[in-house]
């Protein structure tokens, strides 16, 4: 120990690390009710990426992180990717130093489940730009966050606190024409975090296809 005072950021990440240890010992992720509260440390996770890496939330300490739950067969997801809107936001986030993690919680045999090769091919063919595509086949991570739909979006601040959870925007439909004039909650939250301002919309109703969790 250096003897320096413990900062709020240090305290949040210490809590995050302790929660991860408890989850590992118990063999399950924290429950959504206990762990996925706005302003509290975001639930920790370690998942395998489409390129075979193990990726942990703790890897990105000190950086803003976006979590995007997805199902490429869902018409609500297709709305955002077919219009290029999701890819544009991913690239904006990447260029701003934000880590974007796309998560697939569809169980094997369910709609939206893909192999690592298929996930890589989808990323390339759609021109998507996440830092990683992660597999949550057991559904533990999705359930820990309370993720219900695709897309369901979360923004985690540099100190590890969950700052936004909900829909990507305020137009809950499948028509790409709805994107014009939509209020994109994720883009807005990222801009406010970058400016050192509090996130003005911290929660909204998620919309989309129900996540096809393992039973």
Coordinates of N, CA and C in Angstrom, one line a residue:
X1 N 0.8 -1.2 0.0 CA 0.0 0.0 0.0 C 0.9 1.3 0.0
X2 N 0.4 2.3 -0.7 CA 1.2 3.5 -0.8 C 0.9 4.5 0.3
X3 N -0.2 4.3 1.0 CA -0.6 5.2 2.1 C -1.4 6.3 1.6
X4 N -1.7 6.4 0.3 CA -2.5 7.5 -0.2 C -4.0 7.3 0.1
X5 N -4.8 8.4 0.2 CA -6.2 8.2 0.6 C -6.9 7.4 -0.5
X6 N -7.9 6.6 -0.1 CA -8.7 5.8 -1.0 C -9.7 6.7 -1.7
X7 N -9.6 6.7 -3.0 CA -10.6 7.6 -3.8 C -11.9 6.8 -4.0
X8 N -12.9 7.6 -4.4 CA -14.2 7.0 -4.8 C -14.0 5.9 -5.9
X9 N -13.2 6.2 -6.9 CA -13.0 5.3 -8.0 C -12.3 4.0 -7.4
X10 N -11.3 4.2 -6.5 CA -10.7 3.0 -5.9 C -11.7 2.1 -5.2
X11 N -12.5 2.8 -4.4 CA -13.5 2.1 -3.6 C -14.5 1.3 -4.5
X12 N -14.9 1.9 -5.6 CA -15.9 1.3 -6.5 C -15.2 0.0 -7.1
X13 N -14.0 0.2 -7.6 CA -13.4 -1.0 -8.2 C -13.0 -2.0 -7.2
X14 N -12.7 -1.7 -5.9 CA -12.5 -2.7 -4.9 C -13.7 -3.5 -4.7
X15 N -14.9 -2.8 -4.6 CA -16.1 -3.5 -4.5 C -16.4 -4.4 -5.7
X16 N -16.1 -3.9 -6.9 CA -16.2 -4.7 -8.1 C -15.4 -6.0 -8.0
X17 N -14.1 -5.9 -7.6 CA -13.2 -7.0 -7.5 C -13.7 -8.0 -6.4
X18 N -14.2 -7.5 -5.3 CA -14.7 -8.4 -4.2 C -15.9 -9.1 -4.7
X19 N -16.8 -8.4 -5.4 CA -18.0 -9.1 -6.0 C -17.7 -10.2 -7.0
X20 N -16.6 -9.9 -7.8 CA -16.2 -10.9 -8.7 C -15.7 -12.2 -8.0
X21 N -15.0 -12.0 -6.9 CA -14.4 -13.1 -6.2 C -15.5 -13.9 -5.5
X22 N -16.5 -13.2 -5.0 CA -17.7 -14.0 -4.4 C -18.4 -14.7 -5.4
X23 N -18.6 -14.1 -6.6 CA -19.4 -14.8 -7.7 C -18.6 -16.0 -8.1
X24 N -17.3 -15.9 -8.2 CA -16.5 -17.1 -8.6 C -16.6 -18.2 -7.6
X25 N -16.5 -17.9 -6.3 CA -16.6 -18.9 -5.3 C -18.0 -19.6 -5.2
X26 N -19.0 -18.8 -5.4 CA -20.4 -19.3 -5.3 C -20.8 -20.0 -6.6
X27 N -20.1 -19.7 -7.7 CA -20.4 -20.4 -9.0 C -21.6 -19.7 -9.7
X28 N -21.9 -18.5 -9.4 CA -22.9 -17.8 -10.2 C -22.7 -16.3 -10.1
X29 N -23.3 -15.6 -11.1 CA -23.2 -14.2 -11.1 C -24.1 -13.5 -10.1
X30 N -23.9 -12.3 -9.8 CA -24.8 -11.6 -8.9 C -26.1 -11.4 -9.5
X31 N -27.2 -11.3 -8.7 CA -28.5 -11.2 -9.3 C -28.7 -9.8 -9.7
X32 N -29.7 -9.6 -10.7 CA -29.9 -8.3 -11.2 C -30.4 -7.3 -10.1
X33 N -31.3 -7.8 -9.3 CA -31.8 -7.0 -8.2 C -30.7 -6.5 -7.3
X34 N -29.7 -7.3 -7.0 CA -28.6 -7.0 -6.1 C -27.5 -6.2 -6.7
X35 N -27.3 -6.4 -8.0 CA -26.0 -5.8 -8.5 C -26.2 -4.8 -9.6
X36 N -27.3 -4.8 -10.3 CA -27.4 -3.9 -11.5 C -28.1 -2.6 -11.3
X37 N -27.8 -2.0 -10.2 CA -28.5 -0.7 -9.8 C -27.7 0.5 -10.4
X38 N -28.4 1.5 -10.9 CA -27.8 2.7 -11.4 C -27.1 3.4 -10.2
X39 N -25.8 3.7 -10.5 CA -25.0 4.4 -9.5 C -24.1 3.4 -8.7
X40 N -24.4 2.1 -8.8 CA -23.7 1.1 -8.0 C -22.7 0.5 -9.0
X41 N -21.7 -0.2 -8.5 CA -20.7 -0.9 -9.3 C -21.4 -1.9 -10.3
X42 N -21.1 -1.8 -11.6 CA -21.7 -2.7 -12.5 C -21.3 -4.2 -12.2
X43 N -22.1 -5.1 -12.5 CA -21.8 -6.5 -12.2 C -20.6 -7.0 -13.0
X44 N -19.6 -7.6 -12.3 CA -18.4 -8.1 -13.0 C -18.7 -9.3 -13.9
X45 N -17.9 -9.5 -14.9 CA -18.1 -10.7 -15.7 C -16.7 -11.0 -16.4
X46 N -16.6 -12.2 -16.8 CA -15.5 -12.6 -17.7 C -16.2 -13.6 -18.8
X47 N -16.1 -13.2 -20.0 CA -16.7 -13.9 -21.1 C -15.7 -14.2 -22.2
X48 N -16.0 -15.2 -23.0 CA -15.1 -15.5 -24.2 C -15.6 -14.7 -25.4
X49 N -14.6 -14.2 -26.1 CA -14.9 -13.4 -27.3 C -15.0 -14.2 -28.5
X50 N -15.5 -13.6 -29.6 CA -15.5 -14.3 -30.9 C -14.2 -14.7 -31.4
X51 N -13.1 -14.1 -31.0 CA -11.8 -14.4 -31.4 C -11.0 -15.3 -30.4
X52 N -11.8 -15.8 -29.4 CA -11.2 -16.8 -28.4 C -10.5 -16.2 -27.2
X53 N -10.6 -14.9 -27.0 CA -10.0 -14.3 -25.8 C -11.0 -14.3 -24.7
X54 N -10.4 -14.3 -23.5 CA -11.2 -14.1 -22.3 C -11.2 -12.6 -22.0
X55 N -12.4 -12.0 -21.9 CA -12.5 -10.6 -21.7 C -13.3 -10.3 -20.4
X56 N -12.7 -9.5 -19.5 CA -13.4 -9.2 -18.3 C -13.7 -7.7 -18.2
X57 N -14.8 -7.4 -17.6 CA -15.1 -6.0 -17.4 C -14.0 -5.3 -16.7
X58 N -13.3 -5.9 -15.7 CA -12.2 -5.3 -15.0 C -11.0 -5.0 -15.8
X59 N -10.9 -5.5 -17.0 CA -9.8 -5.2 -18.0 C -9.9 -3.7 -18.3
X60 N -11.1 -3.1 -18.2 CA -11.3 -1.7 -18.7 C -11.4 -0.7 -17.6
X61 N -10.8 -1.0 -16.5 CA -10.9 0.0 -15.4 C -10.3 1.4 -15.9
X62 N -11.1 2.4 -15.5 CA -10.6 3.7 -15.9 C -11.2 4.2 -17.2
X63 N -12.0 3.3 -17.9 CA -12.5 3.7 -19.2 C -14.0 3.6 -19.2
X64 N -14.7 4.4 -20.0 CA -16.1 4.2 -20.2 C -16.4 3.0 -21.0
X65 N -17.4 2.2 -20.6 CA -17.8 1.0 -21.3 C -19.2 1.0 -21.7
X66 N -19.5 0.6 -23.0 CA -20.9 0.4 -23.4 C -21.1 -1.1 -23.6
X67 N -22.2 -1.6 -23.0 CA -22.6 -3.0 -23.3 C -23.9 -3.0 -24.2
X68 N -23.8 -3.8 -25.2 CA -24.9 -3.9 -26.2 C -25.4 -5.4 -26.3
X69 N -26.6 -5.7 -25.8 CA -27.1 -7.0 -26.0 C -27.7 -7.1 -27.4
X70 N -27.4 -8.2 -28.1 CA -27.8 -8.2 -29.5 C -28.3 -9.6 -29.9
X71 N -29.0 -9.6 -31.0 CA -29.5 -10.9 -31.6 C -29.7 -10.5 -33.1
X72 N -28.9 -10.9 -34.0 CA -28.8 -10.4 -35.3 C -30.1 -10.8 -36.1
X73 N -30.9 -11.7 -35.6 CA -32.2 -12.0 -36.3 C -33.4 -11.2 -35.8
X74 N -33.2 -10.4 -34.8 CA -34.2 -9.6 -34.2 C -34.5 -8.4 -35.2
X75 N -35.8 -8.1 -35.5 CA -36.0 -7.0 -36.4 C -35.7 -5.6 -35.8
X76 N -35.7 -5.5 -34.5 CA -35.3 -4.3 -33.8 C -33.8 -4.0 -34.0
X77 N -33.1 -5.1 -33.9 CA -31.6 -5.0 -34.1 C -31.3 -4.7 -35.5
X78 N -32.0 -5.4 -36.4 CA -31.8 -5.2 -37.8 C -32.1 -3.7 -38.2
X79 N -33.1 -3.1 -37.6 CA -33.4 -1.7 -37.8 C -32.1 -0.8 -37.6
X80 N -31.4 -1.0 -36.5 CA -30.3 -0.2 -36.2 C -29.1 -0.6 -37.1
X81 N -28.9 -1.8 -37.3 CA -27.7 -2.2 -38.1 C -28.0 -2.0 -39.6
X82 N -29.2 -2.3 -40.1 CA -29.5 -2.2 -41.5 C -29.4 -0.7 -42.0
X83 N -29.7 0.2 -41.1 CA -29.6 1.6 -41.4 C -28.1 2.2 -41.2
X84 N -27.3 1.3 -40.6 CA -25.9 1.8 -40.3 C -25.8 2.6 -39.0
X85 N -26.9 2.7 -38.3 CA -26.9 3.6 -37.1 C -26.1 3.0 -36.0
X86 N -26.2 1.7 -35.7 CA -25.5 1.1 -34.6 C -24.0 1.2 -34.9
X87 N -23.6 0.9 -36.2 CA -22.2 0.9 -36.5 C -21.6 2.3 -36.4
X88 N -22.4 3.3 -36.8 CA -21.9 4.7 -36.6 C -21.7 5.1 -35.2
X89 N -22.6 4.7 -34.3 CA -22.4 5.0 -32.9 C -21.2 4.2 -32.3
X90 N -21.0 3.0 -32.7 CA -19.9 2.2 -32.3 C -18.6 2.9 -32.6
X91 N -18.5 3.4 -33.8 CA -17.3 4.0 -34.3 C -17.1 5.4 -33.6
X92 N -18.1 6.1 -33.4 CA -18.0 7.3 -32.6 C -17.5 7.0 -31.2
X93 N -18.0 6.0 -30.6 CA -17.6 5.6 -29.2 C -16.1 5.2 -29.3
X94 N -15.7 4.4 -30.2 CA -14.3 3.9 -30.3 C -13.4 5.1 -30.5
X95 N -13.7 6.0 -31.4 CA -12.9 7.2 -31.6 C -12.7 8.1 -30.4
X96 N -13.7 8.0 -29.5 CA -13.7 8.8 -28.3 C -13.0 8.0 -27.1
X97 N -12.5 6.8 -27.4 CA -11.8 6.0 -26.4 C -12.7 5.2 -25.5
X98 N -14.0 5.1 -26.0 CA -14.9 4.2 -25.2 C -14.8 2.8 -25.7
X99 N -15.0 1.9 -24.7 CA -14.9 0.4 -25.0 C -16.4 -0.1 -25.3
X100 N -16.6 -0.6 -26.4 CA -17.9 -1.1 -26.8 C -17.9 -2.7 -26.8
X101 N -18.7 -3.3 -26.0 CA -18.7 -4.7 -25.9 C -20.1 -5.2 -26.3
X102 N -20.2 -6.0 -27.4 CA -21.5 -6.6 -27.8 C -21.6 -8.0 -27.2
X103 N -22.7 -8.2 -26.6 CA -22.9 -9.5 -25.9 C -24.1 -10.3 -26.5
X104 N -23.9 -11.6 -26.7 CA -24.9 -12.5 -27.2 C -25.3 -13.4 -26.1
X105 N -26.5 -13.3 -25.6 CA -26.9 -14.2 -24.5 C -27.9 -15.3 -25.0
X106 N -28.1 -15.4 -26.3 CA -29.0 -16.4 -26.9 C -28.3 -17.8 -26.6
X107 N -29.1 -18.7 -26.1 CA -28.7 -20.0 -25.8 C -28.5 -20.9 -27.1
X108 N -27.6 -21.9 -27.0 CA -27.5 -22.7 -28.2 C -28.8 -23.3 -28.7
X109 N -29.0 -23.2 -30.0 CA -30.3 -23.7 -30.5 C -31.4 -22.7 -30.5
X110 N -31.2 -21.5 -29.9 CA -32.2 -20.4 -29.9 C -31.9 -19.4 -30.9
X111 N -32.9 -18.6 -31.2 CA -32.7 -17.5 -32.2 C -31.6 -16.5 -31.7
X112 N -30.8 -16.2 -32.7 CA -29.7 -15.3 -32.4 C -28.4 -15.9 -31.9
X113 N -28.4 -17.2 -31.6 CA -27.1 -17.9 -31.3 C -26.3 -18.0 -32.5
X114 N -25.0 -17.8 -32.4 CA -24.1 -17.9 -33.5 C -22.8 -18.6 -33.0
X115 N -22.1 -19.1 -34.0 CA -20.7 -19.6 -33.7 C -19.7 -18.5 -33.7
X116 N -18.6 -18.7 -33.1 CA -17.6 -17.6 -33.2 C -17.3 -17.2 -34.6
X117 N -17.2 -18.1 -35.5 CA -17.0 -17.8 -36.9 C -18.1 -16.9 -37.5
X118 N -19.3 -17.3 -37.2 CA -20.5 -16.6 -37.7 C -20.5 -15.1 -37.1
X119 N -20.1 -15.0 -35.8 CA -20.0 -13.7 -35.2 C -19.0 -12.8 -35.9
X120 N -17.8 -13.4 -36.2 CA -16.8 -12.6 -36.8 C -17.3 -12.2 -38.2
X121 N -17.9 -13.1 -38.9 CA -18.4 -12.8 -40.3 C -19.5 -11.7 -40.2
X122 N -20.3 -11.8 -39.3 CA -21.4 -10.7 -39.1 C -20.7 -9.4 -38.9
X123 N -19.7 -9.3 -38.0 CA -19.1 -8.1 -37.7 C -18.5 -7.4 -38.9
X124 N -17.8 -8.3 -39.7 CA -17.2 -7.7 -41.0 C -18.2 -7.3 -42.0
X125 N -19.2 -8.2 -42.2 CA -20.2 -7.9 -43.3 C -21.0 -6.7 -43.0
X126 N -21.3 -6.4 -41.7 CA -22.1 -5.2 -41.3 C -21.3 -4.0 -41.1
X127 N -19.9 -4.1 -41.1 CA -19.1 -3.0 -40.8 C -19.2 -2.5 -39.4
X128 N -19.4 -3.5 -38.5 CA -19.6 -3.1 -37.1 C -18.2 -2.9 -36.5
X129 N -18.2 -2.2 -35.3 CA -16.9 -1.8 -34.7 C -16.9 -2.0 -33.2
X130 N -17.4 -3.1 -32.7 CA -17.2 -3.3 -31.2 C -15.8 -3.7 -30.9
X131 N -15.4 -3.4 -29.7 CA -14.1 -3.9 -29.2 C -14.0 -5.4 -29.1
X132 N -15.2 -6.0 -28.9 CA -15.3 -7.5 -28.8 C -16.7 -7.9 -28.9
X133 N -17.0 -9.1 -29.5 CA -18.3 -9.7 -29.4 C -18.1 -10.9 -28.4
X134 N -19.0 -10.9 -27.4 CA -18.8 -11.8 -26.3 C -20.0 -12.8 -26.2
X135 N -19.7 -14.0 -25.8 CA -20.7 -15.1 -25.7 C -21.1 -15.3 -24.2
X136 N -22.4 -15.3 -24.0 CA -23.0 -15.5 -22.7 C -24.0 -16.6 -22.8
X137 N -23.6 -17.8 -23.2 CA -24.5 -18.9 -23.5 C -25.3 -19.3 -22.3
X138 N -24.7 -19.2 -21.1 CA -25.4 -19.6 -19.9 C -26.5 -18.6 -19.5
X139 N -26.3 -17.4 -20.0 CA -27.2 -16.3 -19.6 C -26.9 -15.6 -18.2
X140 N -25.8 -16.1 -17.6 CA -25.5 -15.5 -16.3 C -25.2 -14.0 -16.3
X141 N -24.5 -13.6 -17.3 CA -24.2 -12.2 -17.3 C -25.4 -11.3 -17.7
X142 N -26.2 -11.8 -18.6 CA -27.4 -11.1 -19.0 C -28.3 -11.0 -17.8
X143 N -28.5 -12.1 -17.1 CA -29.4 -12.0 -16.0 C -28.9 -11.2 -14.9
X144 N -27.6 -11.2 -14.7 CA -27.0 -10.3 -13.7 C -27.3 -8.8 -13.9
X145 N -27.3 -8.5 -15.2 CA -27.6 -7.1 -15.6 C -29.1 -6.8 -15.7
X146 N -29.9 -7.9 -15.7 CA -31.3 -7.7 -15.9 C -31.6 -7.4 -17.4
X147 N -30.8 -7.8 -18.3 CA -31.0 -7.6 -19.7 C -32.2 -8.4 -20.2
X148 N -33.1 -7.7 -20.9 CA -34.4 -8.3 -21.3 C -34.6 -8.4 -22.8
X149 N -34.1 -7.4 -23.5 CA -34.4 -7.3 -24.9 C -33.1 -7.1 -25.7
X150 N -33.3 -7.3 -27.1 CA -32.2 -6.9 -28.0 C -32.8 -5.8 -28.9
X151 N -32.1 -4.7 -29.0 CA -31.0 -4.3 -28.1 C -31.4 -3.8 -26.7
X152 N -30.5 -4.1 -25.7 CA -30.6 -3.6 -24.4 C -29.3 -3.0 -24.1
X153 N -29.2 -1.7 -23.7 CA -28.0 -1.0 -23.6 C -27.6 -0.6 -22.2
X154 N -26.3 -0.6 -21.9 CA -25.8 -0.2 -20.6 C -24.6 0.7 -20.8
X155 N -24.4 1.7 -20.0 CA -23.2 2.5 -20.0 C -22.6 2.5 -18.6
X156 N -21.3 2.1 -18.6 CA -20.6 2.1 -17.3 C -19.5 3.1 -17.3
X157 N -19.4 3.9 -16.2 CA -18.5 5.0 -16.2 C -17.1 4.5 -15.9
X158 N -16.1 5.4 -16.0 CA -14.7 5.1 -15.8 C -14.4 4.5 -14.3
X159 N -15.3 4.9 -13.4 CA -15.1 4.4 -12.0 C -15.8 3.1 -11.8
X160 N -16.4 2.5 -12.8 CA -17.0 1.2 -12.7 C -18.5 1.2 -12.3
X161 N -19.0 2.4 -12.2 CA -20.5 2.5 -11.8 C -21.4 2.5 -13.0
X162 N -22.5 1.8 -12.8 CA -23.5 1.8 -13.9 C -24.2 3.1 -14.0
X163 N -24.1 3.8 -15.2 CA -24.6 5.1 -15.3 C -25.9 5.2 -16.2
X164 N -26.1 4.2 -17.0 CA -27.3 4.2 -17.9 C -27.7 2.7 -18.2
X165 N -29.0 2.5 -18.2 CA -29.6 1.2 -18.6 C -30.9 1.4 -19.2
X166 N -31.1 0.7 -20.4 CA -32.4 0.8 -21.1 C -32.3 0.7 -22.6
X167 N -33.3 1.3 -23.2 CA -33.3 1.3 -24.7 C -32.2 2.2 -25.3
X168 N -31.9 1.9 -26.6 CA -30.9 2.7 -27.2 C -31.4 4.1 -27.5
X169 N -32.7 4.2 -27.7 CA -33.3 5.5 -28.0 C -34.8 5.5 -27.6
X170 N -35.5 6.6 -28.0 CA -36.9 6.7 -27.6 C -37.9 6.4 -28.7
X171 N -37.5 5.6 -29.7 CA -38.4 5.3 -30.8 C -38.5 3.7 -30.8
X172 N -39.4 3.1 -30.1 CA -39.4 1.7 -29.9 C -40.2 1.0 -31.1
X173 N -39.6 1.1 -32.3 CA -40.2 0.4 -33.4 C -39.2 -0.3 -34.3
X174 N -39.6 -0.8 -35.4 CA -38.7 -1.5 -36.3 C -38.5 -0.8 -37.6
X175 N -39.1 0.3 -37.8 CA -39.0 1.1 -39.1 C -37.8 2.0 -39.0
X176 N -36.8 1.8 -39.9 CA -35.6 2.6 -39.9 C -35.9 4.1 -40.0
X177 N -37.0 4.5 -40.6 CA -37.4 5.9 -40.7 C -37.6 6.5 -39.3
X178 N -37.8 5.7 -38.3 CA -38.0 6.3 -37.0 C -36.6 6.8 -36.4
X179 N -35.5 6.4 -37.0 CA -34.2 6.9 -36.5 C -34.0 8.4 -36.6
X180 N -34.7 8.9 -37.6 CA -34.6 10.4 -37.9 C -35.3 11.1 -36.7
X181 N -34.6 11.9 -36.0 CA -35.1 12.7 -34.9 C -35.3 11.9 -33.6
X182 N -34.8 10.7 -33.6 CA -34.8 9.9 -32.3 C -33.8 10.5 -31.3
X183 N -34.2 10.4 -30.0 CA -33.2 10.8 -29.0 C -32.4 9.5 -28.6
X184 N -31.2 9.5 -29.0 CA -30.3 8.4 -28.7 C -29.8 8.5 -27.3
X185 N -30.3 7.7 -26.4 CA -29.9 7.8 -25.0 C -28.4 7.5 -24.8
X186 N -27.9 6.5 -25.5 CA -26.5 6.1 -25.4 C -25.5 7.2 -25.8
X187 N -25.8 7.7 -27.0 CA -25.0 8.8 -27.5 C -25.0 10.0 -26.5
X188 N -26.2 10.3 -26.0 CA -26.3 11.4 -25.1 C -25.5 11.2 -23.8
X189 N -25.6 10.0 -23.3 CA -24.9 9.6 -22.0 C -23.4 9.7 -22.2
X190 N -22.9 9.2 -23.4 CA -21.5 9.3 -23.6 C -21.0 10.7 -23.7
X191 N -21.7 11.5 -24.3 CA -21.3 13.0 -24.5 C -21.3 13.6 -23.1
X192 N -22.3 13.3 -22.3 CA -22.3 13.9 -20.9 C -21.2 13.4 -20.1
X193 N -20.9 12.1 -20.1 CA -19.8 11.6 -19.4 C -18.5 12.2 -19.8
X194 N -18.3 12.4 -21.1 CA -17.0 13.0 -21.6 C -16.9 14.4 -21.2
X195 N -18.0 15.1 -21.0 CA -18.0 16.5 -20.6 C -17.9 16.7 -19.1
X196 N -17.9 15.5 -18.4 CA -17.8 15.6 -16.9 C -19.2 16.0 -16.3
X197 N -20.2 15.8 -17.0 CA -21.6 16.1 -16.5 C -22.3 14.8 -16.1
X198 N -23.3 15.0 -15.2 CA -24.1 13.8 -14.8 C -24.9 13.4 -16.0
X199 N -25.2 12.1 -16.1 CA -26.1 11.6 -17.1 C -27.5 12.0 -16.8
X200 N -28.1 12.7 -17.8 CA -29.4 13.2 -17.6 C -30.6 12.2 -17.6
X201 N -30.4 11.2 -18.6 CA -31.4 10.1 -18.6 C -30.6 8.9 -18.2
X202 N -30.9 8.4 -17.0 CA -30.2 7.3 -16.4 C -30.8 5.9 -16.7
X203 N -32.1 6.0 -17.0 CA -32.9 4.7 -17.2 C -34.0 5.0 -18.2
X204 N -34.2 4.1 -19.1 CA -35.4 4.2 -20.0 C -35.9 2.8 -20.2
X205 N -37.1 2.7 -20.8 CA -37.7 1.4 -21.1 C -37.0 0.7 -22.2
X206 N -36.4 -0.5 -22.0 CA -35.8 -1.2 -23.1 C -36.9 -1.7 -24.1
X207 N -36.6 -1.8 -25.3 CA -37.5 -2.4 -26.3 C -36.8 -3.3 -27.2
X208 N -37.5 -4.2 -27.8 CA -36.9 -5.1 -28.8 C -37.4 -6.5 -28.6
X209 N -36.7 -7.5 -29.1 CA -37.0 -8.9 -29.0 C -36.5 -9.4 -27.6
X210 N -37.3 -10.3 -27.0 CA -36.9 -10.9 -25.7 C -35.7 -11.7 -25.9
X211 N -34.7 -11.6 -25.0 CA -33.5 -12.4 -25.1 C -33.9 -13.9 -24.9
X212 N -33.3 -14.7 -25.7 CA -33.6 -16.2 -25.7 C -32.6 -16.9 -24.8
X213 N -32.9 -16.7 -23.5 CA -32.0 -17.3 -22.5 C -32.1 -18.8 -22.4
X214 N -31.1 -19.5 -21.9 CA -31.2 -20.9 -21.6 C -32.2 -21.1 -20.5
X215 N -33.0 -22.1 -20.6 CA -34.0 -22.3 -19.5 C -33.4 -23.0 -18.3

